[in-house]
PDB file of C-alpha atoms in Angstrom:
ATOM      1  CA  MET P1204     128.174  88.357  43.747  1.00  0.00           C
ATOM      2  CA  ILE P1205     129.119  86.213  40.257  1.00  0.00           C
ATOM      3  CA  VAL P1206     132.216  86.721  38.776  1.00  0.00           C
ATOM      4  CA  VAL P1207     133.053  84.823  35.329  1.00  0.00           C
ATOM      5  CA  LEU P1208     136.933  84.859  34.048  1.00  0.00           C
ATOM      6  CA  LEU P1209     137.755  84.575  30.550  1.00  0.00           C
ATOM      7  CA  GLY P1210     141.224  84.722  29.307  1.00  0.00           C
ATOM      8  CA  SER P1211     143.450  82.233  27.011  1.00  0.00           C
ATOM      9  CA  PRO P1212     145.412  78.787  27.786  1.00  0.00           C
ATOM     10  CA  GLY P1213     148.160  79.740  29.719  1.00  0.00           C
ATOM     11  CA  VAL P1214     147.352  83.257  31.526  1.00  0.00           C
ATOM     12  CA  GLY P1215     146.274  81.458  34.535  1.00  0.00           C
ATOM     13  CA  LYS P1216     142.464  81.261  35.410  1.00  0.00           C
ATOM     14  CA  GLY P1217     142.187  78.034  37.066  1.00  0.00           C
ATOM     15  CA  THR P1218     145.306  79.983  39.447  1.00  0.00           C
ATOM     16  CA  GLN P1219     143.267  82.863  39.842  1.00  0.00           C
ATOM     17  CA  GLY P1220     139.923  81.344  39.883  1.00  0.00           C
ATOM     18  CA  VAL P1221     140.993  78.896  42.739  1.00  0.00           C
ATOM     19  CA  ARG P1222     142.645  81.443  44.995  1.00  0.00           C
ATOM     20  CA  LEU P1223     140.164  84.269  44.721  1.00  0.00           C
ATOM     21  CA  GLY P1224     137.543  81.181  45.304  1.00  0.00           C
ATOM     22  CA  ARG P1225     139.595  80.336  48.691  1.00  0.00           C
ATOM     23  CA  THR P1226     140.485  84.053  49.606  1.00  0.00           C
ATOM     24  CA  LEU P1227     136.362  84.999  50.078  1.00  0.00           C
ATOM     25  CA  GLY P1228     135.067  81.651  50.474  1.00  0.00           C
ATOM     26  CA  TRP P1229     133.152  81.638  47.009  1.00  0.00           C
ATOM     27  CA  ALA P1230     132.745  78.168  45.202  1.00  0.00           C
ATOM     28  CA  HIS P1231     134.973  77.734  42.406  1.00  0.00           C
ATOM     29  CA  VAL P1232     133.181  76.529  39.720  1.00  0.00           C
ATOM     30  CA  SER P1233     134.676  74.574  36.700  1.00  0.00           C
ATOM     31  CA  THR P1234     132.850  72.900  33.824  1.00  0.00           C
ATOM     32  CA  GLY P1235     135.651  70.051  33.649  1.00  0.00           C
ATOM     33  CA  ASP P1236     135.459  69.671  37.195  1.00  0.00           C
ATOM     34  CA  LEU P1237     131.939  69.373  37.217  1.00  0.00           C
ATOM     35  CA  LEU P1238     131.778  66.662  34.179  1.00  0.00           C
ATOM     36  CA  ARG P1239     134.596  64.365  35.844  1.00  0.00           C
ATOM     37  CA  ALA P1240     132.620  64.108  39.405  1.00  0.00           C
ATOM     38  CA  ALA P1241     129.571  63.274  37.132  1.00  0.00           C
ATOM     39  CA  LEU P1242     131.101  60.564  35.020  1.00  0.00           C
ATOM     40  CA  ARG P1243     132.936  59.765  38.622  1.00  0.00           C
ATOM     41  CA  GLN P1244     129.298  59.450  40.518  1.00  0.00           C
ATOM     42  CA  GLY P1245     127.725  57.849  37.672  1.00  0.00           C
ATOM     43  CA  THR P1246     124.711  60.416  38.139  1.00  0.00           C
ATOM     44  CA  ALA P1247     122.504  61.149  35.748  1.00  0.00           C
ATOM     45  CA  LEU P1248     124.419  63.665  33.277  1.00  0.00           C
ATOM     46  CA  GLY P1249     127.547  62.372  34.154  1.00  0.00           C
ATOM     47  CA  LEU P1250     126.111  59.242  31.683  1.00  0.00           C
ATOM     48  CA  GLU P1251     124.449  60.984  29.546  1.00  0.00           C
ATOM     49  CA  ALA P1252     128.232  63.371  28.589  1.00  0.00           C
ATOM     50  CA  ARG P1253     129.875  59.776  28.497  1.00  0.00           C
ATOM     51  CA  LYS P1254     127.536  58.684  25.475  1.00  0.00           C
ATOM     52  CA  TYR P1255     129.061  61.359  23.720  1.00  0.00           C
ATOM     53  CA  MET P1256     132.715  61.064  24.941  1.00  0.00           C
ATOM     54  CA  ASP P1257     132.611  57.703  24.193  1.00  0.00           C
ATOM     55  CA  ALA P1258     131.226  57.917  20.840  1.00  0.00           C
ATOM     56  CA  GLY P1259     134.265  60.520  20.391  1.00  0.00           C
ATOM     57  CA  GLU P1260     131.950  63.666  20.441  1.00  0.00           C
ATOM     58  CA  LEU P1261     131.795  66.978  22.278  1.00  0.00           C
ATOM     59  CA  VAL P1262     129.701  66.676  25.082  1.00  0.00           C
ATOM     60  CA  PRO P1263     126.838  69.449  23.815  1.00  0.00           C
ATOM     61  CA  ASP P1264     125.908  72.850  25.344  1.00  0.00           C
ATOM     62  CA  GLU P1265     122.627  71.523  26.929  1.00  0.00           C
ATOM     63  CA  VAL P1266     124.497  68.797  29.082  1.00  0.00           C
ATOM     64  CA  ILE P1267     127.209  71.214  30.244  1.00  0.00           C
ATOM     65  CA  VAL P1268     124.679  74.230  30.917  1.00  0.00           C
ATOM     66  CA  ASP P1269     122.652  71.395  32.978  1.00  0.00           C
ATOM     67  CA  LEU P1270     125.673  70.101  35.275  1.00  0.00           C
ATOM     68  CA  VAL P1271     125.752  73.900  35.814  1.00  0.00           C
ATOM     69  CA  ARG P1272     122.626  74.509  36.828  1.00  0.00           C
ATOM     70  CA  GLU P1273     122.274  71.188  38.978  1.00  0.00           C
ATOM     71  CA  HIS P1274     125.585  72.599  40.314  1.00  0.00           C
ATOM     72  CA  LEU P1275     124.178  76.030  41.120  1.00  0.00           C
ATOM     73  CA  ALA P1276     121.185  74.710  42.937  1.00  0.00           C
ATOM     74  CA  GLY P1277     122.854  72.783  45.369  1.00  0.00           C
ATOM     75  CA  LEU P1278     124.557  75.717  46.845  1.00  0.00           C
ATOM     76  CA  ASP P1279     123.594  78.614  48.980  1.00  0.00           C
ATOM     77  CA  PRO P1280     122.363  81.472  46.816  1.00  0.00           C
ATOM     78  CA  ALA P1281     123.756  84.165  48.660  1.00  0.00           C
ATOM     79  CA  ARG P1282     126.857  82.453  48.268  1.00  0.00           C
ATOM     80  CA  GLY P1283     129.471  83.813  45.873  1.00  0.00           C
ATOM     81  CA  VAL P1284     130.411  82.232  43.110  1.00  0.00           C
ATOM     82  CA  VAL P1285     133.766  81.898  40.392  1.00  0.00           C
ATOM     83  CA  PHE P1286     133.237  80.280  37.034  1.00  0.00           C
ATOM     84  CA  ASP P1287     136.765  79.406  35.719  1.00  0.00           C
ATOM     85  CA  GLY P1288     136.476  79.197  31.702  1.00  0.00           C
ATOM     86  CA  PHE P1289     133.030  78.904  31.391  1.00  0.00           C
ATOM     87  CA  PRO P1290     131.168  80.046  29.430  1.00  0.00           C
ATOM     88  CA  ARG P1291     133.707  79.744  26.376  1.00  0.00           C
ATOM     89  CA  THR P1292     130.638  80.841  23.290  1.00  0.00           C
ATOM     90  CA  VAL P1293     128.270  83.191  23.722  1.00  0.00           C
ATOM     91  CA  ALA P1294     125.634  80.665  23.012  1.00  0.00           C
ATOM     92  CA  GLN P1295     126.625  79.087  26.477  1.00  0.00           C
ATOM     93  CA  ALA P1296     126.719  83.245  27.902  1.00  0.00           C
ATOM     94  CA  GLU P1297     123.362  83.357  26.704  1.00  0.00           C
ATOM     95  CA  ALA P1298     122.054  79.629  28.742  1.00  0.00           C
ATOM     96  CA  LEU P1299     124.373  80.763  31.834  1.00  0.00           C
ATOM     97  CA  ASP P1300     122.438  84.625  31.539  1.00  0.00           C
ATOM     98  CA  ALA P1301     118.847  82.371  31.396  1.00  0.00           C
ATOM     99  CA  VAL P1302     119.898  80.261  34.133  1.00  0.00           C
ATOM    100  CA  LEU P1303     120.660  82.401  36.714  1.00  0.00           C
ATOM    101  CA  ALA P1304     118.110  84.311  36.135  1.00  0.00           C
ATOM    102  CA  ALA P1305     115.795  81.934  36.722  1.00  0.00           C
ATOM    103  CA  ALA P1306     117.380  81.515  40.363  1.00  0.00           C
ATOM    104  CA  GLY P1307     116.945  85.721  40.517  1.00  0.00           C
ATOM    105  CA  ARG P1308     120.637  86.229  39.938  1.00  0.00           C
ATOM    106  CA  ALA P1309     123.086  87.917  37.257  1.00  0.00           C
ATOM    107  CA  VAL P1310     127.027  87.748  36.395  1.00  0.00           C
ATOM    108  CA  ASP P1311     128.435  91.372  38.006  1.00  0.00           C
ATOM    109  CA  ARG P1312     132.216  90.957  36.580  1.00  0.00           C
ATOM    110  CA  VAL P1313     133.545  89.368  33.272  1.00  0.00           C
ATOM    111  CA  ALA P1314     137.486  89.942  34.512  1.00  0.00           C
ATOM    112  CA  LEU P1315     139.254  89.070  30.723  1.00  0.00           C
ATOM    113  CA  LEU P1316     142.677  88.259  31.574  1.00  0.00           C
ATOM    114  CA  GLU P1317     145.252  89.115  29.417  1.00  0.00           C
ATOM    115  CA  ALA P1318     148.638  88.776  28.334  1.00  0.00           C
ATOM    116  CA  ASP P1319     151.201  88.957  25.332  1.00  0.00           C
ATOM    117  CA  ASP P1320     151.218  85.686  23.157  1.00  0.00           C
ATOM    118  CA  THR P1321     155.824  85.446  23.995  1.00  0.00           C
ATOM    119  CA  ILE P1322     154.675  84.649  27.795  1.00  0.00           C
ATOM    120  CA  LEU P1323     151.611  82.383  27.182  1.00  0.00           C
ATOM    121  CA  PHE P1324     153.505  80.719  24.688  1.00  0.00           C
ATOM    122  CA  ARG P1325     156.514  80.025  27.346  1.00  0.00           C
ATOM    123  CA  ARG P1326     154.129  79.186  30.415  1.00  0.00           C
ATOM    124  CA  ILE P1327     152.405  76.075  28.328  1.00  0.00           C
ATOM    125  CA  SER P1328     154.921  75.111  25.848  1.00  0.00           C
ATOM    126  CA  GLY P1329     157.523  74.933  29.012  1.00  0.00           C
ATOM    127  CA  ARG P1330     155.600  73.190  31.759  1.00  0.00           C
ATOM    128  CA  ARG P1331     156.995  69.644  32.945  1.00  0.00           C
ATOM    129  CA  SER P1332     155.623  67.105  35.611  1.00  0.00           C
ATOM    130  CA  SER P1333     156.016  64.662  37.305  1.00  0.00           C
ATOM    131  CA  PRO P1334     154.224  61.314  37.577  1.00  0.00           C
ATOM    132  CA  SER P1335     153.926  62.142  40.938  1.00  0.00           C
ATOM    133  CA  GLY P1336     152.524  64.987  40.286  1.00  0.00           C
ATOM    134  CA  ARG P1337     155.081  68.224  40.454  1.00  0.00           C
ATOM    135  CA  VAL P1338     155.161  71.065  37.508  1.00  0.00           C
ATOM    136  CA  TYR P1339     157.959  72.808  36.724  1.00  0.00           C
ATOM    137  CA  ASN P1340     158.619  75.381  33.950  1.00  0.00           C
ATOM    138  CA  ILE P1341     162.171  75.144  31.750  1.00  0.00           C
ATOM    139  CA  TYR P1342     161.765  78.973  31.513  1.00  0.00           C
ATOM    140  CA  PHE P1343     159.934  80.419  34.973  1.00  0.00           C
ATOM    141  CA  ASP P1344     160.763  77.249  37.247  1.00  0.00           C
ATOM    142  CA  PRO P1345     163.070  74.814  36.007  1.00  0.00           C
ATOM    143  CA  PRO P1346     164.122  71.682  37.764  1.00  0.00           C
ATOM    144  CA  ARG P1347     167.734  71.596  39.409  1.00  0.00           C
ATOM    145  CA  ARG P1348     168.552  68.929  36.853  1.00  0.00           C
ATOM    146  CA  ASP P1349     167.457  68.767  33.733  1.00  0.00           C
ATOM    147  CA  GLY P1350     164.880  66.346  32.765  1.00  0.00           C
ATOM    148  CA  LEU P1351     164.365  64.631  36.413  1.00  0.00           C
ATOM    149  CA  CYS P1352     161.597  65.896  38.711  1.00  0.00           C
ATOM    150  CA  ASP P1353     163.747  67.461  42.056  1.00  0.00           C
ATOM    151  CA  ASP P1354     161.688  65.256  44.468  1.00  0.00           C
ATOM    152  CA  THR P1355     161.215  61.859  43.174  1.00  0.00           C
ATOM    153  CA  GLY P1356     164.338  61.996  40.028  1.00  0.00           C
ATOM    154  CA  GLU P1357     161.545  60.948  37.985  1.00  0.00           C
ATOM    155  CA  ARG P1358     161.804  61.769  34.339  1.00  0.00           C
ATOM    156  CA  LEU P1359     159.806  64.741  33.599  1.00  0.00           C
ATOM    157  CA  ILE P1360     156.815  64.457  30.909  1.00  0.00           C
ATOM    158  CA  HIS P1361     155.855  66.739  28.285  1.00  0.00           C
ATOM    159  CA  ARG P1362     152.132  66.548  27.861  1.00  0.00           C
ATOM    160  CA  ALA P1363     151.167  66.108  23.893  1.00  0.00           C
ATOM    161  CA  ASP P1364     149.333  69.140  24.497  1.00  0.00           C
ATOM    162  CA  ASP P1365     151.728  71.255  25.449  1.00  0.00           C
ATOM    163  CA  GLN P1366     154.363  71.126  22.343  1.00  0.00           C
ATOM    164  CA  PRO P1367     154.650  74.710  20.681  1.00  0.00           C
ATOM    165  CA  ASP P1368     152.745  73.490  17.324  1.00  0.00           C
ATOM    166  CA  THR P1369     149.348  72.207  19.726  1.00  0.00           C
ATOM    167  CA  VAL P1370     150.200  76.063  21.771  1.00  0.00           C
ATOM    168  CA  ARG P1371     149.748  77.842  18.520  1.00  0.00           C
ATOM    169  CA  THR P1372     146.732  75.623  17.437  1.00  0.00           C
ATOM    170  CA  ARG P1373     145.283  76.488  20.856  1.00  0.00           C
ATOM    171  CA  LEU P1374     145.925  80.153  21.041  1.00  0.00           C
ATOM    172  CA  GLU P1375     144.624  80.657  17.289  1.00  0.00           C
ATOM    173  CA  VAL P1376     141.535  78.613  18.372  1.00  0.00           C
ATOM    174  CA  TYR P1377     141.292  80.747  21.438  1.00  0.00           C
ATOM    175  CA  ARG P1378     141.102  83.757  19.593  1.00  0.00           C
ATOM    176  CA  GLU P1379     138.242  83.217  17.314  1.00  0.00           C
ATOM    177  CA  THR P1380     135.768  81.731  19.525  1.00  0.00           C
ATOM    178  CA  THR P1381     136.041  83.631  22.187  1.00  0.00           C
ATOM    179  CA  ALA P1382     136.001  86.980  20.518  1.00  0.00           C
ATOM    180  CA  PRO P1383     132.386  86.942  20.039  1.00  0.00           C
ATOM    181  CA  LEU P1384     131.946  85.980  23.590  1.00  0.00           C
ATOM    182  CA  VAL P1385     133.966  88.993  24.571  1.00  0.00           C
ATOM    183  CA  GLY P1386     132.067  91.323  22.785  1.00  0.00           C
ATOM    184  CA  TYR P1387     128.877  89.842  24.244  1.00  0.00           C
ATOM    185  CA  TYR P1388     129.926  90.810  27.658  1.00  0.00           C
ATOM    186  CA  ASP P1389     131.641  94.185  26.748  1.00  0.00           C
ATOM    187  CA  VAL P1390     128.676  95.711  25.519  1.00  0.00           C
ATOM    188  CA  ASN P1391     126.664  95.873  28.150  1.00  0.00           C
ATOM    189  CA  GLY P1392     129.058  96.976  30.630  1.00  0.00           C
ATOM    190  CA  ARG P1393     130.216  93.648  32.421  1.00  0.00           C
ATOM    191  CA  LEU P1394     133.782  93.327  31.108  1.00  0.00           C
ATOM    192  CA  VAL P1395     136.943  94.680  32.876  1.00  0.00           C
ATOM    193  CA  ARG P1396     140.561  93.716  32.097  1.00  0.00           C
ATOM    194  CA  VAL P1397     143.327  92.665  34.107  1.00  0.00           C
ATOM    195  CA  ASP P1398     146.687  92.292  33.042  1.00  0.00           C
ATOM    196  CA  GLY P1399     147.698  88.479  33.449  1.00  0.00           C
ATOM    197  CA  ALA P1400     151.455  88.592  32.764  1.00  0.00           C
ATOM    198  CA  GLY P1401     152.783  89.045  36.253  1.00  0.00           C
ATOM    199  CA  GLY P1402     153.514  87.127  39.069  1.00  0.00           C
ATOM    200  CA  ILE P1403     150.440  84.805  41.053  1.00  0.00           C
ATOM    201  CA  ASP P1404     149.983  87.549  43.915  1.00  0.00           C
ATOM    202  CA  GLU P1405     150.364  90.205  41.619  1.00  0.00           C
ATOM    203  CA  VAL P1406     147.475  89.326  39.033  1.00  0.00           C
ATOM    204  CA  GLN P1407     145.195  88.065  42.121  1.00  0.00           C
ATOM    205  CA  ALA P1408     145.429  91.893  43.414  1.00  0.00           C
ATOM    206  CA  ALA P1409     144.612  93.156  40.005  1.00  0.00           C
ATOM    207  CA  LEU P1410     141.902  90.830  39.645  1.00  0.00           C
ATOM    208  CA  ARG P1411     140.268  91.682  42.810  1.00  0.00           C
ATOM    209  CA  ALA P1412     140.900  95.033  42.232  1.00  0.00           C
ATOM    210  CA  ALA P1413     139.012  94.759  38.849  1.00  0.00           C
ATOM    211  CA  VAL P1414     135.743  92.992  39.920  1.00  0.00           C
ATOM    212  CA  GLY P1415     135.460  95.443  43.464  1.00  0.00           C
ATOM    213  CA  VAL P1416     136.358  92.528  45.687  1.00  0.00           C
TER     214      VAL P1416
END
């Protein structure tokens, strides 16, 4: 079975995708992870991607899709796959359908995780992390000492892309670019909607029920 997870920043796609993959023994596929691995290993596709990145340009869809194709070719064709945050556009969705069709497979379910913007805003803008990697949220999981990591006493970091104005922009861009993608999958009956506002366990149970696994 192949499942695609869609949803805005902060809705929990990564967390839910990793958990679903581990629970069911499926491959969890994040194009960001694939790209970082290709760059680290210096593969042909990694070197191709680096040319664009060094020039300050976005890595083209063709390169991203080739990374996905290469990764899928190395998996057991009977193994389930959960895509996390890919595809992001209709063009990418069409390309993924073509790649899978060539391998005799197809996207079975597309789960759209949804939550109110107020919750998403707090989840993202409230994130703080220590240099050693511990992550907090000032609204939902605050440190015991204001601005300091409980474990190490390090000063917590508020990432630039988690700043309030940036978060608002990220949410707006998501709505603009993803609405056509939701329509693409909804028209052929593959889309299911999942309430992403609850706790991790609650959302995971709803996700599994929605996709039927």
